[in-house]
Amino acid sequence: MVTSPAPFLGQCPYCGVGCGLELFPPKEASNSISWSARGDRKHPSSLGQVCVKGATIGATLHQNRLTAPLWREQLDQPFTPISWDQAFELLVAQIQKILATKGPSGLAVYGSGQFLTEDYYLAQKLFKGYLGCNHFDANSRLCMSSAVAGYSRSLGSDGPPCCYDDLDVANLVFLIGTNTAECHPVLWQRLIKRKRRNPNDLRIIVVDPRCTATASEADLHLAIKPGTDLFLLHGIAQLLVSNNIIDHSFVAAATHGYAELTDQLFAYTPQRVSDICGIDESQLHKLLEYWQASDAVLSAWSMGVNQSVEGSATVSAIINLHLISGQICKPGAGPFSLTGQPNAMGGREAGGLSQLLPGYRTVTDPLHRTELEHHWNLPEGSIAPEAGRDVWQQVEAMERGELGLWWVAATNPLVSLPSLDRVRAAVQNCPFVVLSEAYAGTETADVAHLLLPAAQWSEKQGVMTNSERRVTLCQAFRDPPGLARADWAIFAELGRRLGFFSAFDYSQSSDVYAEFVAITTGRVCDMAGLSHSLLADHGPQQWPFPLHTLPGGGAARLYCDKRFPTKSGRARLLWDPPFGLAEPPCDAYPLILTVGRYLGHWHTMTRTALVPKLMQQHPEALLEVNPLDAERVGLNEGDWAEIRSRRGMVCARVQISKKIRPGTVFLPMHWGASQQNHCEANRLMHELGCPYSKQPELKAAAVSISRQV
């Protein structure tokens, strides 16, 4: 009897659910060169489930890959293949020149939640540590930075306190700013299967201006006006307080600020909130009824909350609801951020935002800087005391001619950033743009001088952490194409060539990971007991996982002792006044455009555009318009429309739908300039962001629509 070879194991490289995958090589008798993938039934986060993107990931591994370093001195020149030695010589010369003329402020790096944790960590060590440059940011700035700020402000630290098992025991699930069915489909299937088996055991509330696939299954759908989330949450808090749905003992023992909060809430009456949000007052009372009847309430959110000028305030307002009602620190309850990218959590752990250092530390804290300088064998004062430039500040620095090098890795900002025309102009003002990328022909490659071929998750070993703090070892199961190298190895080689030989002398990624987890000792995200070998032998593990923890002994939930990592040990009840949208509608731009994802596509389509099945499912971007708005401007189903904002214009085919509220239109964000039927939605979006998280308000911009002439 012939037995099949054991599959290779890893975490899906798409969304933050972090589904486990089994990967199988092409069969010798087959003409296919694609690897096949299926769900890993032993993975505790996904239990064998996988969405259409994960199931087809094998078809993307070999197509359209960068295989050698490419260089051009000017953007109007063609790229020329060069060796890695030549690429490193160019990098070293440019970095040394910038340090001599501009100092560390002349460098900036923009990374990605597609990095493995080892990639993230070595970038922080090299740039923030040895080069004294805190200007490393990542595309988590566009994704989850408001959740980072909200958790830190309210609970004292980043880190979701919940886990996926809470979906199985919650009585009420409150989904706000998340189209879970399309953006986190495996979690949604887990939830909706439970509801269909026992309808009376679970209620679902969805807050979204669109009647999405998620909202269509809800017991209660609050189709609020865009930008009114914070008003709504203050109104819910007012109802909880006025109806005494308060856990007074928990509030007294574990929180600060209750009196100050309640002093502000009484202005948010149901009638006022319903008028502002554009919903029926009866819906608020129904929500209150559901909340009061539930022993365990779980809230979950994603980009619809985070991508707002009030993103961090809205996260804190969600947390307020759980703190005052005692719906936290127990199974089935708590505020749960659903991360957008596969290793956004790992990036936060490794310090991968411009204000962070590894181990949930911040660059502005003197003790935190000293701890890292000690770990990295650096002299005191080596790490700069100011937060680095976030990605939009990096764009502004290029506009002013202050950057001599901008290094982009594993992301495609020339599609994903707001105000794209301004971004393109700014980047062309930077004399040396580096792009580390697995795939050829991305929009960002058009503005790069040096392209570095990157090995991706299937070709390098390392870890990712998903939304429930579960760490998975991703095995390398195929060789990198051509001369492609792992990002951590690129950073290590650059560190050695810059003269930091012993600090970057690693033979394998497990050595990098061992150094990183030691740095987390005693922190909220303590992973000191983890290693590549433990993860390989015993499978994915949740942190905290301190030294000497037995396999399976990580904590499913945080703060179960009702003590929080603040100076007082208490969580903070915070009040932020709501102001609404940064760019409200006006006579010239009377509609609000909101953007989001399609189920079959991922970010800027560098992978999913390579899969015919996914392209057939979503061949083009469609503009969703309410019938009333379509009639007002004379649009019919299938027409081509022009969508204009203060920053630009794009065109899209019209889809008329009652599922989106009047006054609001929707576009997907995936299509960049390189795609067929391109529709660069982010050309229209503004860059104004949350004052705490610096996350842009990518969910709302004022627009007008008209028939394309």
XYZ file of C-alpha atoms in Angstrom:
709
model
C 0.000 0.000 0.000
C 1.400 3.355 -1.063
C 0.950 6.084 1.498
C 0.670 9.728 0.584
C 3.467 11.985 1.838
C 2.678 14.101 4.863
C 1.469 17.568 3.898
C 3.361 20.733 4.689
C 1.652 22.939 7.266
C 1.177 26.680 7.471
C -1.182 29.544 8.072
C -3.162 30.987 5.186
C -1.480 34.221 3.976
C -4.691 36.138 3.374
C -6.844 37.542 6.213
C -6.270 37.715 9.955
C -8.451 34.680 10.755
C -5.248 32.690 10.341
C -6.691 29.441 9.023
C -4.443 26.399 9.086
C -3.547 24.937 5.700
C -2.184 21.640 4.485
C -0.140 22.017 1.298
C 0.521 19.248 -1.218
C 3.004 19.324 -4.129
C 1.887 18.834 -7.721
C 1.299 15.199 -8.605
C 3.903 13.729 -10.918
C 1.255 12.390 -13.310
C -0.453 15.757 -13.547
C 0.290 18.530 -16.014
C -0.294 21.061 -13.266
C 2.614 22.813 -11.574
C 0.394 24.262 -8.849
C 0.447 23.136 -5.251
C -2.919 22.178 -3.780
C -4.261 23.357 -0.449
C -6.898 22.209 1.992
C -7.879 23.131 5.519
C -5.868 21.676 8.387
C -8.405 19.920 10.620
C -5.966 19.935 13.524
C -5.512 23.701 13.479
C -7.454 24.965 16.524
C -8.395 28.310 14.987
C -10.090 27.033 11.829
C -10.701 23.300 12.421
C -10.249 22.409 8.754
C -12.339 25.205 7.300
C -10.978 27.358 4.491
C -12.446 29.986 2.148
C -12.173 30.113 -1.637
C -9.026 32.264 -1.500
C -7.204 29.879 0.811
C -8.328 26.866 -1.208
C -6.815 28.313 -4.388
C -3.611 29.782 -2.896
C -1.451 27.120 -4.569
C -2.228 28.572 -7.999
C -0.575 31.881 -7.076
C 2.834 30.647 -5.946
C 4.632 30.262 -9.248
C 2.955 32.901 -11.415
C 4.280 36.368 -12.243
C 7.204 36.190 -9.824
C 10.194 38.470 -9.509
C 13.301 36.295 -9.789
C 16.289 38.682 -9.779
C 17.203 42.139 -8.451
C 16.414 44.888 -10.971
C 17.846 48.406 -11.093
C 17.362 51.676 -12.937
C 18.850 55.043 -12.076
C 15.927 57.060 -13.454
C 12.216 56.210 -13.570
C 12.047 56.768 -17.335
C 14.656 54.045 -17.898
C 14.018 50.294 -18.256
C 15.023 47.971 -15.439
C 18.298 46.041 -15.783
C 18.989 42.759 -13.933
C 21.817 42.993 -11.407
C 23.386 40.650 -8.849
C 22.597 40.661 -5.143
C 26.138 41.940 -4.504
C 25.404 44.936 -6.731
C 22.036 45.485 -5.041
C 23.613 45.515 -1.581
C 26.392 47.820 -2.781
C 23.748 50.289 -3.981
C 21.830 50.049 -0.704
C 24.892 50.444 1.504
C 26.183 53.394 -0.484
C 22.831 55.188 -0.431
C 22.224 54.552 3.286
C 25.708 55.724 4.235
C 25.326 58.830 2.063
C 21.962 59.665 3.668
C 23.256 59.133 7.196
C 26.150 61.476 6.443
C 24.021 64.216 4.864
C 20.516 63.964 6.315
C 20.941 61.683 9.298
C 18.488 58.884 10.172
C 15.534 61.151 9.327
C 16.417 60.723 5.647
C 15.462 57.015 5.735
C 11.978 55.475 5.880
C 10.599 51.943 5.528
C 7.019 50.841 4.865
C 6.414 47.164 5.657
C 3.490 44.787 5.724
C 1.282 42.371 7.600
C 2.412 39.867 4.954
C 5.800 39.760 6.708
C 6.588 36.840 8.943
C 7.386 37.884 12.512
C 11.083 37.216 11.879
C 11.015 39.686 8.959
C 9.342 42.316 11.102
C 11.709 41.846 14.025
C 14.946 42.160 12.110
C 13.705 45.295 10.360
C 13.086 46.879 13.784
C 16.477 45.815 15.099
C 18.291 47.182 12.059
C 16.462 50.467 11.523
C 15.211 51.484 14.982
C 18.173 49.992 16.796
C 21.380 50.073 14.787
C 20.517 52.922 12.409
C 18.655 55.033 14.989
C 15.734 55.456 12.578
C 12.211 55.001 13.967
C 10.669 55.726 10.563
C 9.458 52.154 10.051
C 5.717 51.928 9.519
C 3.558 49.193 8.018
C 0.277 48.779 6.197
C -1.272 47.849 9.535
C -1.436 51.647 9.844
C -4.266 51.432 7.307
C -5.756 48.368 8.950
C -5.609 47.931 12.710
C -3.723 50.871 14.233
C -6.950 52.289 15.714
C -7.491 48.973 17.488
C -3.924 49.167 18.835
C -4.542 52.689 20.137
C -8.010 51.892 21.477
C -6.896 48.821 23.416
C -3.880 50.691 24.773
C -5.861 53.746 25.854
C -8.676 51.773 27.493
C -7.041 48.593 28.780
C -3.411 49.668 29.135
C -1.993 47.530 26.345
C -2.622 46.274 22.860
C -3.856 42.699 22.609
C -7.349 41.284 21.939
C -8.673 39.834 25.217
C -10.965 37.344 23.442
C -10.623 34.155 21.407
C -12.514 32.325 18.674
C -14.060 29.904 21.163
C -16.063 32.879 22.444
C -18.072 32.674 19.219
C -19.343 29.303 20.439
C -20.668 30.504 23.807
C -21.735 34.134 23.354
C -25.480 34.792 23.602
C -25.209 38.061 21.683
C -22.666 38.984 19.013
C -22.497 42.697 18.196
C -20.772 43.281 14.847
C -19.926 46.880 14.024
C -17.902 48.019 11.037
C -17.243 44.479 9.843
C -18.615 42.573 6.880
C -17.490 39.348 8.513
C -19.129 37.070 5.948
C -16.896 38.383 3.157
C -13.812 39.633 5.007
C -13.433 36.902 7.678
C -15.528 34.138 6.084
C -14.338 31.163 8.131
C -15.205 32.901 11.398
C -18.559 33.841 9.935
C -19.325 30.253 8.948
C -18.486 29.114 12.464
C -20.906 31.675 13.856
C -23.759 31.271 11.392
C -23.709 27.460 11.521
C -24.203 27.676 15.253
C -27.075 30.117 14.841
C -28.826 27.967 12.264
C -28.509 24.889 14.476
C -29.914 26.660 17.550
C -31.638 29.925 16.522
C -32.727 30.715 20.067
C -29.249 30.321 21.503
C -27.661 33.263 19.707
C -28.632 36.700 18.472
C -26.584 38.757 16.028
C -26.658 42.546 15.710
C -24.951 44.177 12.727
C -24.145 47.879 12.368
C -23.388 48.794 8.739
C -24.722 51.326 6.194
C -24.979 48.435 3.705
C -27.103 45.336 3.972
C -24.110 43.080 3.420
C -24.045 39.305 3.410
C -23.379 39.662 7.145
C -26.260 42.051 7.809
C -28.731 39.911 5.855
C -28.414 37.180 8.524
C -28.718 39.500 11.513
C -31.535 39.542 14.039
C -31.132 43.306 14.056
C -29.475 45.440 11.371
C -28.733 49.064 12.205
C -28.090 50.754 8.848
C -26.627 53.909 10.348
C -25.341 56.876 8.377
C -21.591 56.713 7.729
C -19.625 58.476 10.430
C -22.192 58.127 13.213
C -20.737 55.046 14.949
C -19.503 56.996 17.962
C -22.890 58.684 18.408
C -24.522 55.247 18.334
C -22.166 53.746 20.893
C -22.635 56.650 23.302
C -26.380 56.180 22.872
C -26.116 52.485 23.719
C -24.030 53.327 26.789
C -26.675 55.847 27.847
C -29.353 53.170 27.593
C -27.305 50.726 29.657
C -26.750 53.336 32.357
C -30.301 54.685 32.442
C -31.713 51.160 32.635
C -29.146 50.105 35.265
C -27.686 47.326 33.130
C -24.428 47.956 34.952
C -22.107 45.592 36.769
C -21.476 47.973 39.653
C -19.092 45.676 41.491
C -16.902 45.217 38.413
C -16.977 48.948 37.651
C -15.961 49.783 41.215
C -13.204 47.173 41.436
C -11.723 47.216 37.944
C -12.303 50.590 36.225
C -11.625 54.316 36.442
C -13.774 57.134 35.064
C -17.351 55.906 35.474
C -18.697 59.132 36.969
C -17.007 61.266 34.323
C -18.373 59.039 31.567
C -21.947 59.013 32.806
C -21.927 62.799 33.195
C -21.478 63.028 29.423
C -23.859 60.271 28.351
C -27.221 61.686 29.303
C -27.269 64.051 26.319
C -27.352 60.977 24.060
C -31.037 60.132 24.330
C -32.553 57.460 22.088
C -34.453 60.063 20.083
C -31.382 62.223 19.478
C -29.186 59.256 18.591
C -31.767 57.767 16.237
C -32.119 61.127 14.462
C -28.354 61.540 14.060
C -27.757 57.940 12.989
C -30.772 57.737 10.682
C -32.364 54.686 12.309
C -35.626 53.994 14.110
C -35.612 54.622 17.849
C -37.311 51.244 18.292
C -34.132 49.568 17.026
C -32.172 51.014 19.932
C -34.675 49.638 22.407
C -34.548 46.244 20.684
C -30.762 46.281 21.003
C -31.107 47.088 24.694
C -33.530 44.197 25.101
C -31.059 41.786 23.485
C -28.142 43.066 25.578
C -30.092 42.851 28.841
C -31.167 39.273 28.089
C -27.640 38.064 27.318
C -25.258 36.488 29.795
C -22.320 36.802 27.396
C -21.949 39.630 24.862
C -19.151 39.579 22.294
C -18.403 42.643 20.155
C -16.298 42.383 17.017
C -15.158 45.055 14.601
C -12.789 45.647 11.732
C -12.070 48.347 9.119
C -15.457 50.055 9.329
C -14.512 51.173 12.842
C -10.753 51.538 12.508
C -10.586 53.496 9.251
C -12.018 56.697 10.678
C -10.867 59.988 12.149
C -12.735 58.730 15.224
C -11.362 55.192 14.979
C -9.567 54.978 18.323
C -12.374 56.814 20.107
C -14.874 54.367 18.621
C -12.816 51.384 19.788
C -12.729 52.846 23.304
C -16.494 53.411 23.159
C -17.006 49.722 22.287
C -14.780 48.759 25.199
C -16.790 51.101 27.471
C -19.933 49.051 26.817
C -18.203 45.881 27.968
C -16.589 47.449 31.003
C -19.728 49.085 32.415
C -21.885 45.989 31.880
C -19.232 43.525 33.064
C -19.221 41.803 29.670
C -15.495 41.140 29.698
C -12.993 38.796 31.367
C -15.239 35.754 30.930
C -16.078 33.195 28.219
C -18.194 34.522 25.357
C -17.710 38.163 26.247
C -15.447 41.056 25.395
C -14.288 43.497 22.712
C -12.665 41.616 19.835
C -10.698 43.295 17.050
C -10.684 41.186 13.868
C -7.369 41.886 12.192
C -7.249 42.326 8.450
C -3.929 40.706 7.546
C -2.396 37.307 8.310
C 0.399 38.627 10.536
C -0.833 42.050 11.585
C -0.783 40.765 15.170
C 2.783 39.519 14.761
C 3.803 42.905 13.454
C 2.370 44.615 16.509
C 4.210 42.153 18.764
C 7.490 42.807 16.934
C 7.143 46.609 17.061
C 6.182 47.061 13.421
C 4.610 50.534 13.623
C 6.510 53.796 13.855
C 5.655 54.400 17.535
C 6.348 50.832 18.688
C 9.246 48.654 19.777
C 9.255 44.835 20.062
C 7.358 43.264 22.953
C 4.490 45.771 23.109
C 6.867 48.609 23.943
C 6.824 52.219 22.723
C 9.718 54.338 21.515
C 8.684 57.281 23.712
C 9.112 55.303 26.953
C 12.692 55.709 28.306
C 12.565 52.370 30.145
C 11.390 50.570 27.009
C 14.208 52.072 24.949
C 16.764 51.119 27.592
C 15.455 47.532 27.702
C 15.830 47.152 23.942
C 19.242 48.808 23.877
C 20.350 46.260 26.488
C 18.895 43.340 24.511
C 20.538 44.559 21.320
C 23.911 45.407 22.931
C 23.611 49.053 21.926
C 24.923 52.107 23.798
C 22.375 54.071 25.792
C 20.630 56.627 23.607
C 20.954 54.627 20.389
C 17.173 54.415 19.906
C 15.645 57.790 19.072
C 13.149 59.000 21.713
C 10.535 60.325 19.298
C 7.937 58.289 17.413
C 8.902 57.801 13.797
C 6.996 58.974 10.767
C 3.812 57.060 10.031
C 3.243 56.260 6.377
C 1.405 59.480 5.533
C 4.116 61.515 7.229
C 6.580 59.593 5.063
C 4.615 60.718 2.000
C 4.693 64.319 3.227
C 8.447 64.050 3.865
C 8.952 62.953 0.260
C 6.909 65.926 -0.909
C 9.308 68.202 0.965
C 12.385 66.414 -0.406
C 13.433 65.178 3.035
C 13.732 61.459 2.263
C 16.752 60.079 0.464
C 15.466 56.491 0.577
C 11.980 55.004 0.852
C 11.923 51.220 1.186
C 8.585 49.459 0.583
C 8.299 45.754 1.386
C 5.506 43.206 0.777
C 2.808 45.784 0.103
C 1.454 47.922 -2.735
C 0.849 51.465 -1.442
C 0.305 52.888 -4.926
C -3.123 51.236 -4.723
C -3.858 51.049 -1.000
C -2.964 54.541 0.252
C -5.504 57.385 0.102
C -5.198 60.380 -2.255
C -3.243 58.293 -4.765
C -2.428 61.097 -7.212
C -0.719 62.996 -4.413
C 1.152 59.854 -3.345
C 2.444 59.220 -6.891
C 3.743 62.766 -7.170
C 5.407 62.580 -3.750
C 7.172 59.262 -4.402
C 8.589 60.541 -7.672
C 10.298 63.225 -5.602
C 12.338 60.589 -3.722
C 15.724 59.834 -5.335
C 15.962 56.200 -4.237
C 12.865 54.001 -3.908
C 13.348 50.328 -3.044
C 10.628 47.710 -3.427
C 10.947 44.220 -1.938
C 8.203 42.246 -3.662
C 7.334 38.690 -4.609
C 5.288 39.605 -7.699
C 6.176 41.516 -10.861
C 4.301 44.414 -12.353
C 2.724 45.997 -9.293
C 1.754 49.650 -9.322
C 4.458 50.463 -6.776
C 7.119 48.974 -9.070
C 6.356 51.812 -11.498
C 7.883 54.326 -9.058
C 10.792 52.163 -7.817
C 14.481 52.344 -8.667
C 15.573 49.048 -7.104
C 13.422 45.903 -7.098
C 14.402 43.099 -4.728
C 12.876 39.644 -5.404
C 11.329 38.420 -2.167
C 10.595 34.895 -1.046
C 7.070 34.661 0.301
C 5.518 32.602 3.075
C 5.635 29.298 1.169
C 9.385 29.651 0.585
C 10.690 30.683 4.012
C 10.091 29.296 7.485
C 8.685 31.556 10.171
C 5.687 32.380 12.308
C 2.463 34.345 12.023
C 0.006 35.355 14.752
C -3.701 35.530 13.989
C -6.511 37.603 15.498
C -6.900 35.378 18.568
C -3.200 35.630 19.474
C -2.479 32.150 18.123
C 1.026 31.623 16.766
C 1.495 29.232 13.841
C 4.770 28.007 12.364
C 4.638 28.275 8.578
C 6.891 25.719 6.939
C 8.931 26.421 3.817
C 7.642 23.858 1.354
C 9.069 25.058 -1.963
C 12.253 26.745 -3.156
C 12.179 30.484 -3.802
C 12.079 31.240 -7.538
C 15.325 32.333 -9.092
C 17.347 34.550 -6.757
C 14.473 35.484 -4.419
C 15.430 35.797 -0.731
C 13.535 35.939 2.551
C 13.013 39.471 3.872
C 14.650 38.644 7.221
C 17.700 37.379 5.356
C 17.853 40.595 3.277
C 17.767 42.749 6.415
C 20.390 40.551 8.101
C 22.756 40.691 5.124
C 22.333 44.459 4.903
C 23.110 44.773 8.617
C 26.310 42.793 8.183
C 27.373 44.832 5.151
C 26.776 48.028 7.125
C 29.320 46.754 9.646
C 27.087 45.248 12.341
C 28.457 41.743 11.843
C 27.791 40.002 15.163
C 24.391 41.624 15.676
C 23.035 40.172 12.423
C 24.847 36.852 12.281
C 21.937 34.412 11.907
C 22.081 31.088 10.142
C 18.329 30.398 10.109
C 15.011 32.018 10.959
C 14.599 29.967 14.146
C 17.590 31.852 15.594
C 15.869 35.154 14.832
C 12.671 33.963 16.484
C 14.486 32.744 19.599
C 16.014 36.192 20.053
C 12.650 37.885 19.560
C 10.642 35.788 22.027
C 13.266 36.330 24.735
C 12.606 40.069 24.412
C 8.899 39.512 25.184
C 9.585 38.022 28.638
C 7.292 39.554 31.251
C 5.314 41.574 28.721
C 1.582 41.223 27.997
C 2.577 39.363 24.822
C 5.036 37.074 26.630
C 6.077 34.322 24.196
C 9.340 33.348 25.851
C 8.258 29.694 26.003
C 7.739 29.412 22.258
C 10.206 28.225 19.648
C 10.105 26.902 16.108
C 10.711 23.391 17.428
C 7.877 23.544 19.965
C 5.464 24.866 17.331
C 6.589 22.185 14.881
C 6.117 19.403 17.444
C 2.916 20.568 19.137
C 1.158 22.851 16.677
C -0.135 26.425 17.037
C -0.137 28.018 20.493
C -1.799 31.080 22.015
C 0.069 33.701 23.969
C 0.727 34.635 26.713
C 3.073 31.642 26.671
C 5.814 32.343 29.262
C 8.949 30.282 29.677
C 8.269 26.724 30.939
C 4.613 26.779 29.791
C 3.503 23.336 28.651
C 2.142 22.895 25.103
C -1.505 23.930 25.036
C -1.014 26.010 28.178
C -1.253 29.446 26.597
C -4.048 31.751 27.720
C -7.230 31.752 25.644
C -8.345 35.039 27.219
C -6.586 38.013 28.762
C -7.335 39.803 32.055
C -9.363 36.977 33.591
C -8.109 38.161 36.998
C -9.817 41.509 36.256
C -6.494 43.291 36.498
C -5.320 45.390 33.567
C -1.809 46.512 32.551
C -2.250 50.124 33.638
C -0.417 51.809 36.513
C -3.492 51.396 38.721
C -4.399 47.922 37.475
C -7.784 49.297 36.392
C -9.233 49.743 32.914
C -10.074 53.278 31.806
C -13.583 54.400 30.877
C -12.871 57.076 28.276
C -15.020 59.832 26.845
C -14.427 61.295 23.386
C -16.928 63.744 21.876
C -18.239 62.638 18.460
C -17.807 64.974 15.503
C -18.738 62.742 12.584
C -17.049 62.517 9.205
C -13.901 64.452 8.415
C -15.353 65.195 4.973
C -19.158 65.433 5.180
C -21.311 65.682 2.032
C -22.050 69.087 0.515
C -23.857 70.524 -2.507
C -20.954 69.796 -4.861
C -20.285 66.322 -3.431
C -23.623 65.180 -2.003
C -22.893 61.453 -1.475
C -20.632 59.481 0.837
C -18.418 56.882 -0.804
C -17.447 53.932 1.355
C -15.020 51.239 0.215
C -14.454 47.610 1.173
C -13.581 44.114 -0.012
C -15.089 41.405 -2.146
C -15.039 37.834 -0.840
C -12.903 36.512 -3.705
C -10.230 39.206 -3.727
C -7.486 40.305 -1.396
C -6.048 43.787 -0.941
C -4.589 44.957 -4.273
C -5.018 41.664 -6.172
C -1.326 40.858 -6.627
C -2.278 37.253 -5.817
C -5.988 36.873 -6.510
C -5.819 38.347 -10.029
C -3.738 35.274 -10.948
C -6.597 32.846 -10.158
C -9.206 32.543 -12.961
C -11.835 31.185 -10.565
C -11.582 34.291 -8.397
C -11.545 36.671 -11.349
C -14.655 35.017 -12.768
C -16.361 35.502 -9.414
C -15.461 39.210 -9.303
C -14.344 40.364 -12.774
C -14.723 44.089 -12.162
C -15.395 46.748 -9.561
C -19.067 47.697 -9.300
C -20.493 50.940 -7.932
C -23.375 50.125 -5.584
C -26.013 52.874 -5.702
C -29.383 53.118 -3.991
C -32.297 53.382 -6.491
C -33.219 56.847 -5.191
C -29.729 58.192 -5.822
C -29.526 56.479 -9.219
C -32.836 57.994 -10.307
C -31.764 61.442 -9.137
C -28.793 61.487 -11.523
C -30.299 59.358 -14.307
C -28.300 56.159 -13.855
C -29.543 52.716 -14.856
C -28.302 49.227 -14.021
C -25.133 48.501 -15.981
C -24.403 52.106 -16.924
C -20.886 53.435 -16.590
C -20.663 56.140 -13.965
C -18.075 58.766 -13.146
C -17.374 59.082 -9.438
C -15.666 62.342 -8.429
C -14.205 63.659 -5.204
C -12.053 66.674 -4.399
C -9.010 64.578 -5.324
C -9.880 62.833 -8.561
C -12.257 60.799 -10.688
C -12.736 57.108 -11.447
C -15.242 55.157 -13.527
C -17.193 52.027 -12.657
C -20.199 50.059 -13.843
C -23.384 50.732 -11.862
C -25.116 48.154 -9.685
C -28.406 49.504 -8.360
C -29.274 48.040 -4.971
C -31.646 48.716 -2.129
C -29.064 47.103 0.130
C -27.185 50.375 0.486
C -28.821 53.311 2.242
C -29.665 56.469 0.265
C -26.880 59.012 0.270
C -24.157 56.344 0.354
C -22.363 54.546 -2.491
C -19.862 51.687 -2.363
C -16.767 50.631 -4.330
C -14.322 47.764 -3.727
C -10.748 48.847 -3.042
C -8.871 46.095 -4.922
C -8.449 47.393 -8.481
C -5.291 49.390 -9.185
C -3.999 50.988 -12.372
C -2.378 47.746 -13.567
C -5.602 45.727 -13.510
C -7.993 45.278 -16.394
C -11.131 47.413 -15.859
C -9.122 49.303 -13.260
C -10.972 51.456 -10.772
C -8.629 53.136 -8.285
C -11.094 53.782 -5.473
C -8.430 55.264 -3.214
C -7.761 58.083 -5.682
C -10.972 59.504 -4.267
C -10.279 59.034 -0.557
C -8.717 61.686 1.698
C -5.758 61.253 4.022
C -7.189 62.795 7.213
C -6.784 60.369 10.080
C -7.405 59.568 13.728
C -5.354 61.807 16.059
C -4.433 58.850 18.284
C -3.771 56.084 15.746
C -2.913 58.144 12.626
C -5.119 55.744 10.667
C -6.673 57.413 7.588
C -10.431 57.615 7.175
C -10.444 55.239 4.218
C -14.106 54.355 4.762
C -15.706 57.673 3.855
C -15.236 60.526 1.379
C -17.653 63.012 -0.155
C -18.321 62.320 -3.855
C -20.639 63.083 -6.737
C -21.755 60.579 -9.382
C -22.922 61.055 -12.948
C -23.389 59.056 -16.137
C -20.143 58.655 -18.059
C -20.266 60.716 -21.229
